[in-house]
Amino acid sequence: MLIKSKTITPVFWVSISLILVFLIWGTFFPANVENVLGIIDGFISDTFGWFYMLVTTGFILVALFLIFGPYGRIKLGKPDEKPEYSYFTWFAFLFTAGMGVGLVFYGVTEPVTHYYSPPSAEPETLAAAEQSMQYTLFHWGFHPWSVYAVLALALAYFKFRHRSPALISSVFAPLIGDRTKGILGISIDTLAVFATVFGIATSLGLGATQITAGLNFTFEGIPNNFTTNLIVIIIITALFMLSATTGINKGIRYLSWTNVVLAIGLMVFVFILGSSTQMIESFTTTLGNYIQNLPSMTLSTNAYIGEREFLNSWTLFYWAWWIGWSPFVGTFIARVSRGRTIREFVIGVTAVPVIFSAIWFSVFGVAGLEMDASQGGMIHQLMNELGNEVALFAFLESMPMASVVIGIAVLLISCFFITSADSGTFVLSMLTTGGKLNPNMGIKVIWGLILAAIASVLLWSGGLSALEMAMLIAAFPFAILMIFMCYSLLKALKSEHKILTLEARQRRYDPEFREKQKKEIKEMKEGFKKTLPEIDQEENRPES
């Protein structure tokens, strides 16, 4: 047998059952799925937009506190433990898991779209171009990475420092105690699975549609339709399942390296052939505008203007997407971050990706806007006629060696697609096998097939809009869970920091004081351990 019953948990069966119901609904009643999702999505966006704005702002504040607060030197692991991966490999994992295919998809698309439909500036002006770059970086800046950092840190802290199972529910032990092992814990992990499934499915849908668009641009006779998307999904599914058999230290690691090399190579190519000086100036100007206007952009819900199209279609969609992706990205980042200190971890997960995003969009955004202007709005026109997924290829088609460059872009998107799906199946397998760091191959295969099926059904039901709506809906309840997760993490850190402080003082004072403190510390440790999740007995099993 591919899997043994003892390797899976009730979370697996509950999640599979609910997802199968959704798959049947979407397969036989696609129009109904799109209609129902649209109603729920519209209600959440219009009624609870303020909630998304406040909660993502809160995650930024928590991340800042963790960097500058008193807990920064606490290590995610044993006090003398070294990081499991080098900085390059670690950042490659962050780049692949946290940005993935979305960065390639929106590199040209988003700046061009905002140029023609900016939040407040006059369309098709220099002010619109400046604002388009500012809001693009806003959507890919500190907000998403703070969401990832908070969740990943909570998981890594409890897993590697206190040897708890690598489950979302484990983080809630300081609040709900042993109930993490009952129905409440199962519900928490099932919700995390749902948010993960729809978050990854959205990215797989983006990847499939963009690969199809690239093939359609490069080869005559390949149609850009659902059938081609389905074929792409099937082929990529077979490839990422092959990658999944090699484990995290081979398949995902080597693919992550490949992603970084290809992405940087493509970016350097565009930088050299484009307006390099303008791109550098755009980088500094955009970064300055972003930092200066971050508070107003962060908290603005257009309460007095009344115009919510940009807010709903872009900002709220992104905030939901990042929260929906956070169980997947957070769990994966936690898995590869053993041995980092809290301060090192949060800075690495927030600052480095934001700077890379600023560089990426400065290169592709400026080049895309310039080429669109030089060709009389051709890229924007093609986006309106054929969809946003064609923007990158319409841009690359006008570059030297267009066929080769488009081929590299398709390869990059495919590698991102494979890595995201591979790491996604890895995370889903962890969540449904009690938090095993090296889950069974049979579980990975099952989740790989389910992810491919979900992406296909949602594309069939209503294209990318259906994927985006499903992800936004799944993210809403998980955002509420993340608030309590932050409180639970800070509560545990406060208790442990007090113990560590007393231990440090004990080493400096006289024997009588040390003896008295030793007893007090022992009692505090015993009380603290009672609030932690139980130790994971499977953590030292070798990778399968």
PDB file of C-alpha atoms in Angstrom, residues 227-357:
ATOM      1  CA  THR A 227      -8.290  22.337 -22.931  1.00  0.00           C
ATOM      2  CA  THR A 228      -4.702  23.543 -23.274  1.00  0.00           C
ATOM      3  CA  ASN A 229      -4.744  24.730 -19.642  1.00  0.00           C
ATOM      4  CA  LEU A 230      -5.892  21.252 -18.595  1.00  0.00           C
ATOM      5  CA  ILE A 231      -3.123  19.565 -20.594  1.00  0.00           C
ATOM      6  CA  VAL A 232      -0.544  21.900 -19.003  1.00  0.00           C
ATOM      7  CA  ILE A 233      -1.874  21.097 -15.527  1.00  0.00           C
ATOM      8  CA  ILE A 234      -1.680  17.341 -16.218  1.00  0.00           C
ATOM      9  CA  ILE A 235       1.909  17.542 -17.499  1.00  0.00           C
ATOM     10  CA  ILE A 236       3.087  19.774 -14.662  1.00  0.00           C
ATOM     11  CA  THR A 237       1.337  17.533 -12.121  1.00  0.00           C
ATOM     12  CA  ALA A 238       3.291  14.541 -13.418  1.00  0.00           C
ATOM     13  CA  LEU A 239       6.538  16.540 -13.165  1.00  0.00           C
ATOM     14  CA  PHE A 240       5.986  17.839  -9.641  1.00  0.00           C
ATOM     15  CA  MET A 241       4.985  14.367  -8.462  1.00  0.00           C
ATOM     16  CA  LEU A 242       8.294  13.129  -9.854  1.00  0.00           C
ATOM     17  CA  SER A 243      10.040  15.930  -7.961  1.00  0.00           C
ATOM     18  CA  ALA A 244       8.106  15.048  -4.794  1.00  0.00           C
ATOM     19  CA  THR A 245       9.652  11.559  -4.745  1.00  0.00           C
ATOM     20  CA  THR A 246      13.115  13.066  -4.147  1.00  0.00           C
ATOM     21  CA  GLY A 247      12.226  14.948  -0.952  1.00  0.00           C
ATOM     22  CA  ILE A 248      12.911  18.496   0.172  1.00  0.00           C
ATOM     23  CA  ASN A 249      16.715  18.267   0.163  1.00  0.00           C
ATOM     24  CA  LYS A 250      16.910  17.296  -3.480  1.00  0.00           C
ATOM     25  CA  GLY A 251      13.907  18.117  -5.665  1.00  0.00           C
ATOM     26  CA  ILE A 252      12.644  21.311  -4.014  1.00  0.00           C
ATOM     27  CA  ARG A 253      16.161  22.552  -3.185  1.00  0.00           C
ATOM     28  CA  TYR A 254      17.516  22.128  -6.740  1.00  0.00           C
ATOM     29  CA  LEU A 255      14.375  23.570  -8.308  1.00  0.00           C
ATOM     30  CA  SER A 256      14.574  26.564  -5.957  1.00  0.00           C
ATOM     31  CA  TRP A 257      18.162  27.197  -7.048  1.00  0.00           C
ATOM     32  CA  THR A 258      17.067  26.922 -10.684  1.00  0.00           C
ATOM     33  CA  ASN A 259      14.235  29.397 -10.088  1.00  0.00           C
ATOM     34  CA  VAL A 260      16.584  31.976  -8.577  1.00  0.00           C
ATOM     35  CA  VAL A 261      19.164  31.651 -11.356  1.00  0.00           C
ATOM     36  CA  LEU A 262      16.569  31.848 -14.158  1.00  0.00           C
ATOM     37  CA  ALA A 263      14.689  34.758 -12.556  1.00  0.00           C
ATOM     38  CA  ILE A 264      17.830  36.818 -11.939  1.00  0.00           C
ATOM     39  CA  GLY A 265      19.127  35.958 -15.417  1.00  0.00           C
ATOM     40  CA  LEU A 266      15.877  37.108 -17.069  1.00  0.00           C
ATOM     41  CA  MET A 267      15.820  40.277 -14.952  1.00  0.00           C
ATOM     42  CA  VAL A 268      19.444  41.139 -15.820  1.00  0.00           C
ATOM     43  CA  PHE A 269      18.702  40.574 -19.528  1.00  0.00           C
ATOM     44  CA  VAL A 270      15.774  43.014 -19.431  1.00  0.00           C
ATOM     45  CA  PHE A 271      17.798  45.485 -17.333  1.00  0.00           C
ATOM     46  CA  ILE A 272      20.734  45.550 -19.776  1.00  0.00           C
ATOM     47  CA  LEU A 273      18.552  45.978 -22.866  1.00  0.00           C
ATOM     48  CA  GLY A 274      16.147  48.458 -21.228  1.00  0.00           C
ATOM     49  CA  SER A 275      16.462  51.951 -19.799  1.00  0.00           C
ATOM     50  CA  SER A 276      18.858  50.929 -17.040  1.00  0.00           C
ATOM     51  CA  THR A 277      19.245  54.401 -15.538  1.00  0.00           C
ATOM     52  CA  GLN A 278      15.483  54.918 -15.481  1.00  0.00           C
ATOM     53  CA  MET A 279      15.050  51.548 -13.756  1.00  0.00           C
ATOM     54  CA  ILE A 280      17.573  52.450 -11.028  1.00  0.00           C
ATOM     55  CA  GLU A 281      15.927  55.831 -10.494  1.00  0.00           C
ATOM     56  CA  SER A 282      12.513  54.146 -10.436  1.00  0.00           C
ATOM     57  CA  PHE A 283      13.781  51.739  -7.763  1.00  0.00           C
ATOM     58  CA  THR A 284      14.899  54.533  -5.414  1.00  0.00           C
ATOM     59  CA  THR A 285      11.863  56.744  -6.116  1.00  0.00           C
ATOM     60  CA  THR A 286       9.360  53.902  -5.727  1.00  0.00           C
ATOM     61  CA  LEU A 287      10.980  52.639  -2.534  1.00  0.00           C
ATOM     62  CA  GLY A 288      10.949  56.172  -1.091  1.00  0.00           C
ATOM     63  CA  ASN A 289       7.311  56.783  -2.068  1.00  0.00           C
ATOM     64  CA  TYR A 290       6.357  53.401  -0.659  1.00  0.00           C
ATOM     65  CA  ILE A 291       7.977  54.014   2.739  1.00  0.00           C
ATOM     66  CA  GLN A 292       6.667  57.593   2.938  1.00  0.00           C
ATOM     67  CA  ASN A 293       3.063  56.699   2.060  1.00  0.00           C
ATOM     68  CA  LEU A 294       2.917  53.280   3.740  1.00  0.00           C
ATOM     69  CA  PRO A 295       0.663  54.351   6.666  1.00  0.00           C
ATOM     70  CA  SER A 296      -1.940  56.079   4.471  1.00  0.00           C
ATOM     71  CA  MET A 297      -1.997  53.264   1.886  1.00  0.00           C
ATOM     72  CA  THR A 298      -2.164  50.655   4.634  1.00  0.00           C
ATOM     73  CA  LEU A 299      -5.209  52.089   6.409  1.00  0.00           C
ATOM     74  CA  SER A 300      -7.140  53.647   3.501  1.00  0.00           C
ATOM     75  CA  THR A 301     -10.522  52.063   2.760  1.00  0.00           C
ATOM     76  CA  ASN A 302     -11.780  54.921   0.526  1.00  0.00           C
ATOM     77  CA  ALA A 303     -14.424  55.722   3.133  1.00  0.00           C
ATOM     78  CA  TYR A 304     -15.051  59.262   1.864  1.00  0.00           C
ATOM     79  CA  ILE A 305     -14.375  58.772  -1.838  1.00  0.00           C
ATOM     80  CA  GLY A 306     -16.780  55.851  -2.133  1.00  0.00           C
ATOM     81  CA  GLU A 307     -14.869  54.282  -5.054  1.00  0.00           C
ATOM     82  CA  ARG A 308     -13.933  50.721  -4.105  1.00  0.00           C
ATOM     83  CA  GLU A 309     -13.173  49.038  -7.429  1.00  0.00           C
ATOM     84  CA  PHE A 310      -9.389  49.350  -7.108  1.00  0.00           C
ATOM     85  CA  LEU A 311      -9.492  48.472  -3.394  1.00  0.00           C
ATOM     86  CA  ASN A 312     -11.610  45.344  -3.901  1.00  0.00           C
ATOM     87  CA  SER A 313      -9.995  44.140  -7.128  1.00  0.00           C
ATOM     88  CA  TRP A 314      -6.398  44.643  -6.067  1.00  0.00           C
ATOM     89  CA  THR A 315      -5.568  45.472  -2.440  1.00  0.00           C
ATOM     90  CA  LEU A 316      -8.188  43.306  -0.710  1.00  0.00           C
ATOM     91  CA  PHE A 317      -7.609  40.495  -3.208  1.00  0.00           C
ATOM     92  CA  TYR A 318      -3.901  40.553  -2.413  1.00  0.00           C
ATOM     93  CA  TRP A 319      -4.388  40.687   1.366  1.00  0.00           C
ATOM     94  CA  ALA A 320      -6.708  37.683   1.137  1.00  0.00           C
ATOM     95  CA  TRP A 321      -4.281  35.906  -1.179  1.00  0.00           C
ATOM     96  CA  TRP A 322      -1.369  36.365   1.223  1.00  0.00           C
ATOM     97  CA  ILE A 323      -3.440  35.166   4.184  1.00  0.00           C
ATOM     98  CA  GLY A 324      -4.739  32.238   2.116  1.00  0.00           C
ATOM     99  CA  TRP A 325      -1.180  31.358   1.143  1.00  0.00           C
ATOM    100  CA  SER A 326       0.194  31.801   4.669  1.00  0.00           C
ATOM    101  CA  PRO A 327      -0.513  28.258   5.977  1.00  0.00           C
ATOM    102  CA  PHE A 328       1.366  26.846   2.980  1.00  0.00           C
ATOM    103  CA  VAL A 329       4.204  29.384   2.807  1.00  0.00           C
ATOM    104  CA  GLY A 330       4.447  29.748   6.584  1.00  0.00           C
ATOM    105  CA  THR A 331       4.642  26.005   7.183  1.00  0.00           C
ATOM    106  CA  PHE A 332       7.244  25.583   4.435  1.00  0.00           C
ATOM    107  CA  ILE A 333       9.372  28.521   5.647  1.00  0.00           C
ATOM    108  CA  ALA A 334       9.180  27.175   9.205  1.00  0.00           C
ATOM    109  CA  ARG A 335      10.336  23.767   7.954  1.00  0.00           C
ATOM    110  CA  VAL A 336      13.547  25.227   6.456  1.00  0.00           C
ATOM    111  CA  SER A 337      14.373  27.753   9.224  1.00  0.00           C
ATOM    112  CA  ARG A 338      15.685  25.607  12.070  1.00  0.00           C
ATOM    113  CA  GLY A 339      18.608  27.235  13.885  1.00  0.00           C
ATOM    114  CA  ARG A 340      17.850  30.911  13.075  1.00  0.00           C
ATOM    115  CA  THR A 341      17.305  33.463  15.843  1.00  0.00           C
ATOM    116  CA  ILE A 342      13.935  35.232  15.926  1.00  0.00           C
ATOM    117  CA  ARG A 343      15.497  38.571  14.911  1.00  0.00           C
ATOM    118  CA  GLU A 344      17.487  36.999  12.074  1.00  0.00           C
ATOM    119  CA  PHE A 345      14.442  35.069  10.928  1.00  0.00           C
ATOM    120  CA  VAL A 346      12.008  38.008  10.800  1.00  0.00           C
ATOM    121  CA  ILE A 347      14.507  40.341   9.103  1.00  0.00           C
ATOM    122  CA  GLY A 348      15.351  37.657   6.552  1.00  0.00           C
ATOM    123  CA  VAL A 349      11.715  36.860   5.787  1.00  0.00           C
ATOM    124  CA  THR A 350      10.593  40.495   5.500  1.00  0.00           C
ATOM    125  CA  ALA A 351      13.411  42.825   4.406  1.00  0.00           C
ATOM    126  CA  VAL A 352      15.230  40.735   1.774  1.00  0.00           C
ATOM    127  CA  PRO A 353      12.157  39.731  -0.276  1.00  0.00           C
ATOM    128  CA  VAL A 354      10.780  43.304  -0.187  1.00  0.00           C
ATOM    129  CA  ILE A 355      14.035  44.696  -1.612  1.00  0.00           C
ATOM    130  CA  PHE A 356      14.077  42.007  -4.314  1.00  0.00           C
ATOM    131  CA  SER A 357      10.445  42.761  -5.188  1.00  0.00           C
TER     132      SER A 357
END
